[in-house]
Amino acid sequence: MAREKGGFWVGVAAAVFYPLSYLVGSPRYEGREHLPAEGGALVVANHISYLDPVYTALWVHTARRVPRFLAKASLWKIPVFGKVLVGSGQIPVYRDSADAQHSLSAAVEGLADGKVVVIYPEGTITRDPEGWPMHSRTGAARLALSSDVPVLPMVHWGTREVYDHYNKKFRPLPRTRITVKAGAPVDLSAYRGRPIDATILREVTELFMTRCKELLAEVRDETPPPGFYRRGAAATPAAPEAPEVERNGGPA
């Protein structure tokens, strides 16, 4: 199978990310057979560490595809890194602004053009003390229902052991086993053709994150909690919310 061409800046990112990934961890990539060799696909992932995008990108790249992330627009202002983001075709997320709709449109266009788009519905690294997925935003559901592409749930485990942002801990040694695993595409046939409203967006979001939680339970060999963590509340099933475009999740 030929590798999807990513251009100069994807090559630069790969030259940095591959050695970095092995320097700080021992990666294991599972479930790459679920990613189609060509054509659009949406990857919906949990988020436990700021290192996650490195390993998400390499999971996609080792499957011979090129990832396009939905990421917060402020990252484009970082010198050099912003150039890499532009040159590699990443998608900025403009929250709380008139440009929020553009982020969604750009992602839908990317999927229609046969790209692999990655989104973290939690919007930032989880606040769940045990590392389970927390209450998520509905942008991934809107993307999935606006596009006719496979939607793959994905989980990371081990990255927080290396870099725990909330507790300000960085432990590259001893090298930690880092697992990135994707599952089979989520069946959305029951939702196709129906009007996209707040109720359906919340149902599909819960479906995606439940699949992620189940995958994470397999990786951790543990029983997951019966709901999703909310700051200031117990892990309980999420209540419906308005599907505002500016709430679309991306790496924080």
mmCIF file of C-alpha atoms in Angstrom:
data_model
loop_
_atom_site.group_PDB
_atom_site.id
_atom_site.type_symbol
_atom_site.label_atom_id
_atom_site.label_comp_id
_atom_site.label_asym_id
_atom_site.label_seq_id
_atom_site.Cartn_x
_atom_site.Cartn_y
_atom_site.Cartn_z
ATOM 1 C CA MET A 1 0.000 0.000 0.000
ATOM 2 C CA ALA A 2 1.419 3.388 -1.012
ATOM 3 C CA ARG A 3 1.828 6.015 1.692
ATOM 4 C CA GLU A 4 -0.444 9.052 1.512
ATOM 5 C CA LYS A 5 1.678 12.074 0.599
ATOM 6 C CA GLY A 6 1.851 14.750 3.270
ATOM 7 C CA GLY A 7 4.418 17.185 1.909
ATOM 8 C CA PHE A 8 7.486 18.839 3.382
ATOM 9 C CA TRP A 9 6.085 19.908 6.752
ATOM 10 C CA VAL A 10 4.571 16.501 7.477
ATOM 11 C CA GLY A 11 8.032 15.093 6.845
ATOM 12 C CA VAL A 12 9.537 17.610 9.253
ATOM 13 C CA ALA A 13 6.987 16.719 11.935
ATOM 14 C CA ALA A 14 7.645 13.005 11.418
ATOM 15 C CA ALA A 15 11.404 13.565 11.754
ATOM 16 C CA VAL A 16 10.796 15.159 15.162
ATOM 17 C CA PHE A 17 7.930 13.030 16.477
ATOM 18 C CA TYR A 18 9.318 9.554 15.769
ATOM 19 C CA PRO A 19 12.505 9.889 17.847
ATOM 20 C CA LEU A 20 10.643 11.902 20.517
ATOM 21 C CA SER A 21 8.020 9.185 20.890
ATOM 22 C CA TYR A 22 10.688 6.523 21.532
ATOM 23 C CA LEU A 23 12.758 8.797 23.747
ATOM 24 C CA VAL A 24 10.012 9.388 26.324
ATOM 25 C CA GLY A 25 7.997 6.166 25.999
ATOM 26 C CA SER A 26 7.633 2.707 24.549
ATOM 27 C CA PRO A 27 4.742 3.015 22.079
ATOM 28 C CA ARG A 28 2.390 0.277 20.995
ATOM 29 C CA TYR A 29 -0.062 0.997 18.151
ATOM 30 C CA GLU A 30 -3.146 -1.216 17.893
ATOM 31 C CA GLY A 31 -6.211 -1.301 15.669
ATOM 32 C CA ARG A 32 -4.652 0.279 12.593
ATOM 33 C CA GLU A 33 -6.503 -2.246 10.439
ATOM 34 C CA HIS A 34 -9.695 -0.263 11.126
ATOM 35 C CA LEU A 35 -8.378 2.842 9.325
ATOM 36 C CA PRO A 36 -9.219 2.729 5.614
ATOM 37 C CA ALA A 37 -6.258 2.831 3.240
ATOM 38 C CA GLU A 38 -7.833 5.752 1.410
ATOM 39 C CA GLY A 39 -10.810 8.055 1.719
ATOM 40 C CA GLY A 40 -12.068 10.180 4.569
ATOM 41 C CA ALA A 41 -12.177 8.979 8.168
ATOM 42 C CA LEU A 42 -12.907 10.681 11.484
ATOM 43 C CA VAL A 43 -10.862 9.629 14.517
ATOM 44 C CA VAL A 44 -12.529 10.406 17.867
ATOM 45 C CA ALA A 45 -10.056 10.095 20.748
ATOM 46 C CA ASN A 46 -9.804 10.464 24.508
ATOM 47 C CA HIS A 47 -7.360 13.040 25.886
ATOM 48 C CA ILE A 48 -5.232 12.444 28.996
ATOM 49 C CA SER A 49 -1.978 14.311 28.285
ATOM 50 C CA TYR A 50 -0.548 17.013 26.069
ATOM 51 C CA LEU A 51 1.633 14.248 24.622
ATOM 52 C CA ASP A 52 -1.416 12.538 23.095
ATOM 53 C CA PRO A 53 -1.270 14.344 19.714
ATOM 54 C CA VAL A 54 2.281 13.073 19.144
ATOM 55 C CA TYR A 55 1.169 9.463 19.508
ATOM 56 C CA THR A 56 -2.144 9.985 17.706
ATOM 57 C CA ALA A 57 -0.246 11.427 14.759
ATOM 58 C CA LEU A 58 2.196 8.524 14.701
ATOM 59 C CA TRP A 59 -0.622 5.966 14.942
ATOM 60 C CA VAL A 60 -2.144 7.502 11.800
ATOM 61 C CA HIS A 61 1.223 7.935 10.078
ATOM 62 C CA THR A 62 2.312 4.343 10.751
ATOM 63 C CA ALA A 63 -0.957 3.333 9.054
ATOM 64 C CA ARG A 64 0.443 5.226 6.014
ATOM 65 C CA ARG A 65 -2.066 8.077 6.275
ATOM 66 C CA VAL A 66 -1.684 11.763 7.174
ATOM 67 C CA PRO A 67 -3.548 13.148 10.220
ATOM 68 C CA ARG A 68 -5.353 16.493 10.228
ATOM 69 C CA PHE A 69 -6.093 17.695 13.735
ATOM 70 C CA LEU A 70 -8.747 20.074 14.934
ATOM 71 C CA ALA A 71 -6.640 22.165 17.323
ATOM 72 C CA LYS A 72 -7.139 25.455 19.134
ATOM 73 C CA ALA A 73 -6.275 28.443 16.954
ATOM 74 C CA SER A 74 -3.807 29.934 19.450
ATOM 75 C CA LEU A 75 -1.289 27.217 18.506
ATOM 76 C CA TRP A 76 -0.946 28.848 15.082
ATOM 77 C CA LYS A 77 0.654 31.870 16.780
ATOM 78 C CA ILE A 78 3.633 29.866 18.071
ATOM 79 C CA PRO A 79 6.775 30.609 15.989
ATOM 80 C CA VAL A 80 7.871 27.749 13.707
ATOM 81 C CA PHE A 81 5.215 25.412 15.148
ATOM 82 C CA GLY A 82 2.538 27.568 13.534
ATOM 83 C CA LYS A 83 4.284 27.128 10.169
ATOM 84 C CA VAL A 84 4.256 23.365 10.622
ATOM 85 C CA LEU A 85 0.528 23.446 11.384
ATOM 86 C CA VAL A 86 -0.232 25.502 8.289
ATOM 87 C CA GLY A 87 2.074 23.505 6.027
ATOM 88 C CA SER A 88 0.723 20.142 7.171
ATOM 89 C CA GLY A 89 -2.915 21.130 6.688
ATOM 90 C CA GLN A 90 -4.104 21.168 10.300
ATOM 91 C CA ILE A 91 -7.456 22.787 11.141
ATOM 92 C CA PRO A 92 -7.667 25.681 13.629
ATOM 93 C CA VAL A 93 -10.600 25.797 16.041
ATOM 94 C CA TYR A 94 -11.841 29.320 16.777
ATOM 95 C CA ARG A 95 -13.865 29.170 19.968
ATOM 96 C CA ASP A 96 -16.240 31.937 21.015
ATOM 97 C CA SER A 97 -15.763 33.833 17.775
ATOM 98 C CA ALA A 98 -17.480 34.522 14.478
ATOM 99 C CA ASP A 99 -14.981 32.136 12.832
ATOM 100 C CA ALA A 100 -16.183 29.071 14.785
ATOM 101 C CA GLN A 101 -18.357 27.885 11.897
ATOM 102 C CA HIS A 102 -15.311 27.942 9.614
ATOM 103 C CA SER A 103 -13.591 25.289 11.738
ATOM 104 C CA LEU A 104 -16.486 22.896 11.279
ATOM 105 C CA SER A 105 -16.758 23.630 7.562
ATOM 106 C CA ALA A 106 -13.027 23.082 7.051
ATOM 107 C CA ALA A 107 -13.197 19.727 8.836
ATOM 108 C CA VAL A 108 -16.239 18.608 6.813
ATOM 109 C CA GLU A 109 -14.437 19.652 3.620
ATOM 110 C CA GLY A 110 -11.341 17.728 4.678
ATOM 111 C CA LEU A 111 -13.358 14.568 5.254
ATOM 112 C CA ALA A 112 -15.107 14.996 1.891
ATOM 113 C CA ASP A 113 -11.671 15.346 0.257
ATOM 114 C CA GLY A 114 -10.609 11.989 1.665
ATOM 115 C CA LYS A 115 -8.563 13.198 4.646
ATOM 116 C CA VAL A 116 -8.151 11.635 8.085
ATOM 117 C CA VAL A 117 -9.451 14.160 10.630
ATOM 118 C CA VAL A 118 -8.710 13.783 14.349
ATOM 119 C CA ILE A 119 -10.774 15.346 17.132
ATOM 120 C CA TYR A 120 -10.664 15.194 20.936
ATOM 121 C CA PRO A 121 -14.306 15.695 22.005
ATOM 122 C CA GLU A 122 -13.378 16.441 25.630
ATOM 123 C CA GLY A 123 -11.844 19.688 24.378
ATOM 124 C CA THR A 124 -8.920 19.459 26.794
ATOM 125 C CA ILE A 125 -7.136 16.820 28.855
ATOM 126 C CA THR A 126 -9.541 15.026 31.167
ATOM 127 C CA ARG A 127 -10.082 16.276 34.702
ATOM 128 C CA ASP A 128 -11.149 12.812 35.840
ATOM 129 C CA PRO A 129 -8.659 11.929 38.608
ATOM 130 C CA GLU A 130 -8.582 8.317 37.369
ATOM 131 C CA GLY A 131 -8.011 9.271 33.726
ATOM 132 C CA TRP A 132 -11.377 8.166 32.317
ATOM 133 C CA PRO A 133 -13.089 10.282 29.624
ATOM 134 C CA MET A 134 -15.075 13.220 30.953
ATOM 135 C CA HIS A 135 -18.224 14.966 29.735
ATOM 136 C CA SER A 136 -17.567 15.891 26.092
ATOM 137 C CA ARG A 137 -18.579 18.500 23.579
ATOM 138 C CA THR A 138 -20.771 17.737 20.589
ATOM 139 C CA GLY A 139 -18.532 18.920 17.727
ATOM 140 C CA ALA A 140 -17.408 15.390 16.848
ATOM 141 C CA ALA A 141 -21.021 14.238 16.594
ATOM 142 C CA ARG A 142 -21.910 17.119 14.296
ATOM 143 C CA LEU A 143 -18.897 16.349 12.099
ATOM 144 C CA ALA A 144 -19.791 12.664 11.926
ATOM 145 C CA LEU A 145 -23.429 13.305 11.038
ATOM 146 C CA SER A 146 -22.472 15.926 8.446
ATOM 147 C CA SER A 147 -20.110 13.498 6.701
ATOM 148 C CA ASP A 148 -20.493 9.990 5.325
ATOM 149 C CA VAL A 149 -17.172 8.566 6.537
ATOM 150 C CA PRO A 150 -16.110 5.877 9.031
ATOM 151 C CA VAL A 151 -15.813 7.128 12.627
ATOM 152 C CA LEU A 152 -13.126 5.351 14.654
ATOM 153 C CA PRO A 153 -13.008 5.532 18.466
ATOM 154 C CA MET A 154 -9.434 5.764 19.781
ATOM 155 C CA VAL A 155 -7.806 5.769 23.209
ATOM 156 C CA HIS A 156 -4.414 6.614 24.688
ATOM 157 C CA TRP A 157 -2.985 5.184 27.871
ATOM 158 C CA GLY A 158 0.443 5.770 29.407
ATOM 159 C CA THR A 159 1.011 9.318 28.160
ATOM 160 C CA ARG A 160 -0.153 10.829 31.450
ATOM 161 C CA GLU A 161 2.426 8.736 33.278
ATOM 162 C CA VAL A 162 5.074 10.532 31.234
ATOM 163 C CA TYR A 163 3.592 14.026 31.373
ATOM 164 C CA ASP A 164 0.880 14.856 33.902
ATOM 165 C CA HIS A 165 0.078 18.500 33.212
ATOM 166 C CA TYR A 166 -2.307 19.150 36.083
ATOM 167 C CA ASN A 167 0.171 17.826 38.657
ATOM 168 C CA LYS A 168 3.185 19.319 36.816
ATOM 169 C CA LYS A 169 5.041 16.011 36.574
ATOM 170 C CA PHE A 170 7.327 14.940 33.736
ATOM 171 C CA ARG A 171 8.758 11.399 34.028
ATOM 172 C CA PRO A 172 10.453 10.231 30.811
ATOM 173 C CA LEU A 173 12.436 7.557 32.694
ATOM 174 C CA PRO A 174 12.009 4.714 33.106
ATOM 175 C CA ARG A 175 10.332 4.512 29.703
ATOM 176 C CA THR A 176 6.600 3.882 30.039
ATOM 177 C CA ARG A 177 4.533 1.605 27.817
ATOM 178 C CA ILE A 178 2.241 3.904 25.828
ATOM 179 C CA THR A 179 -0.725 2.285 24.104
ATOM 180 C CA VAL A 180 -2.748 3.886 21.314
ATOM 181 C CA LYS A 181 -5.651 1.711 20.260
ATOM 182 C CA ALA A 182 -8.537 2.215 17.825
ATOM 183 C CA GLY A 183 -11.706 0.194 17.594
ATOM 184 C CA ALA A 184 -14.017 -0.731 14.754
ATOM 185 C CA PRO A 185 -16.017 2.118 13.186
ATOM 186 C CA VAL A 186 -19.074 3.198 15.150
ATOM 187 C CA ASP A 187 -22.399 2.188 13.551
ATOM 188 C CA LEU A 188 -24.342 5.409 12.931
ATOM 189 C CA SER A 189 -27.020 3.923 10.671
ATOM 190 C CA ALA A 190 -29.761 4.655 13.237
ATOM 191 C CA TYR A 191 -28.935 8.378 13.064
ATOM 192 C CA ARG A 192 -28.358 8.867 9.348
ATOM 193 C CA GLY A 193 -31.031 10.862 7.544
ATOM 194 C CA ARG A 194 -32.524 12.305 10.733
ATOM 195 C CA PRO A 195 -32.583 16.044 11.480
ATOM 196 C CA ILE A 196 -29.507 17.058 13.445
ATOM 197 C CA ASP A 197 -30.707 18.524 16.733
ATOM 198 C CA ALA A 198 -29.391 18.860 20.287
ATOM 199 C CA THR A 199 -30.800 15.515 21.390
ATOM 200 C CA ILE A 200 -29.207 13.519 18.572
ATOM 201 C CA LEU A 201 -25.895 15.350 18.951
ATOM 202 C CA ARG A 202 -25.783 14.480 22.638
ATOM 203 C CA GLU A 203 -26.768 10.834 21.987
ATOM 204 C CA VAL A 204 -24.069 10.403 19.350
ATOM 205 C CA THR A 205 -21.474 12.124 21.540
ATOM 206 C CA GLU A 206 -22.310 9.746 24.402
ATOM 207 C CA LEU A 207 -22.094 6.826 21.969
ATOM 208 C CA PHE A 208 -18.615 7.873 20.815
ATOM 209 C CA MET A 209 -17.281 8.419 24.300
ATOM 210 C CA THR A 210 -18.826 5.210 25.621
ATOM 211 C CA ARG A 211 -16.960 3.326 22.899
ATOM 212 C CA CYS A 212 -13.767 5.149 23.907
ATOM 213 C CA LYS A 213 -14.377 4.288 27.544
ATOM 214 C CA GLU A 214 -14.920 0.614 26.685
ATOM 215 C CA LEU A 215 -11.694 0.546 24.656
ATOM 216 C CA LEU A 216 -9.821 2.197 27.493
ATOM 217 C CA ALA A 217 -11.201 -0.382 29.924
ATOM 218 C CA GLU A 218 -9.756 -3.115 27.674
ATOM 219 C CA VAL A 219 -6.352 -1.436 27.590
ATOM 220 C CA ARG A 220 -6.345 -0.833 31.353
ATOM 221 C CA ASP A 221 -7.973 -4.194 32.164
ATOM 222 C CA GLU A 222 -10.289 -2.382 34.558
ATOM 223 C CA THR A 223 -14.008 -1.754 34.980
ATOM 224 C CA PRO A 224 -14.965 1.742 33.798
ATOM 225 C CA PRO A 225 -17.184 4.110 35.821
ATOM 226 C CA PRO A 226 -20.903 4.271 34.913
ATOM 227 C CA GLY A 227 -20.920 7.728 33.374
ATOM 228 C CA PHE A 228 -18.687 10.665 32.577
ATOM 229 C CA TYR A 229 -16.873 12.912 34.988
ATOM 230 C CA ARG A 230 -17.935 16.536 35.342
ATOM 231 C CA ARG A 231 -15.931 19.062 37.283
ATOM 232 C CA GLY A 232 -17.672 19.663 40.603
ATOM 233 C CA ALA A 233 -19.909 16.610 40.183
ATOM 234 C CA ALA A 234 -19.742 12.827 40.316
ATOM 235 C CA ALA A 235 -19.402 10.716 37.174
ATOM 236 C CA THR A 236 -22.998 10.735 35.988
ATOM 237 C CA PRO A 237 -24.688 10.506 32.572
ATOM 238 C CA ALA A 238 -24.482 13.872 30.857
ATOM 239 C CA ALA A 239 -27.509 16.114 30.400
ATOM 240 C CA PRO A 240 -28.387 17.469 26.909
ATOM 241 C CA GLU A 241 -26.738 20.717 25.874
ATOM 242 C CA ALA A 242 -27.020 23.070 22.943
ATOM 243 C CA PRO A 243 -24.673 22.025 20.095
ATOM 244 C CA GLU A 244 -22.794 25.292 19.757
ATOM 245 C CA VAL A 245 -20.143 25.181 17.045
ATOM 246 C CA GLU A 246 -17.624 27.009 19.210
ATOM 247 C CA ARG A 247 -17.709 24.077 21.600
ATOM 248 C CA ASN A 248 -16.070 21.749 19.108
ATOM 249 C CA GLY A 249 -13.287 19.850 20.820
ATOM 250 C CA GLY A 250 -9.641 19.880 19.863
ATOM 251 C CA PRO A 251 -6.306 19.450 21.599
ATOM 252 C CA ALA A 252 -6.044 22.038 24.354
#
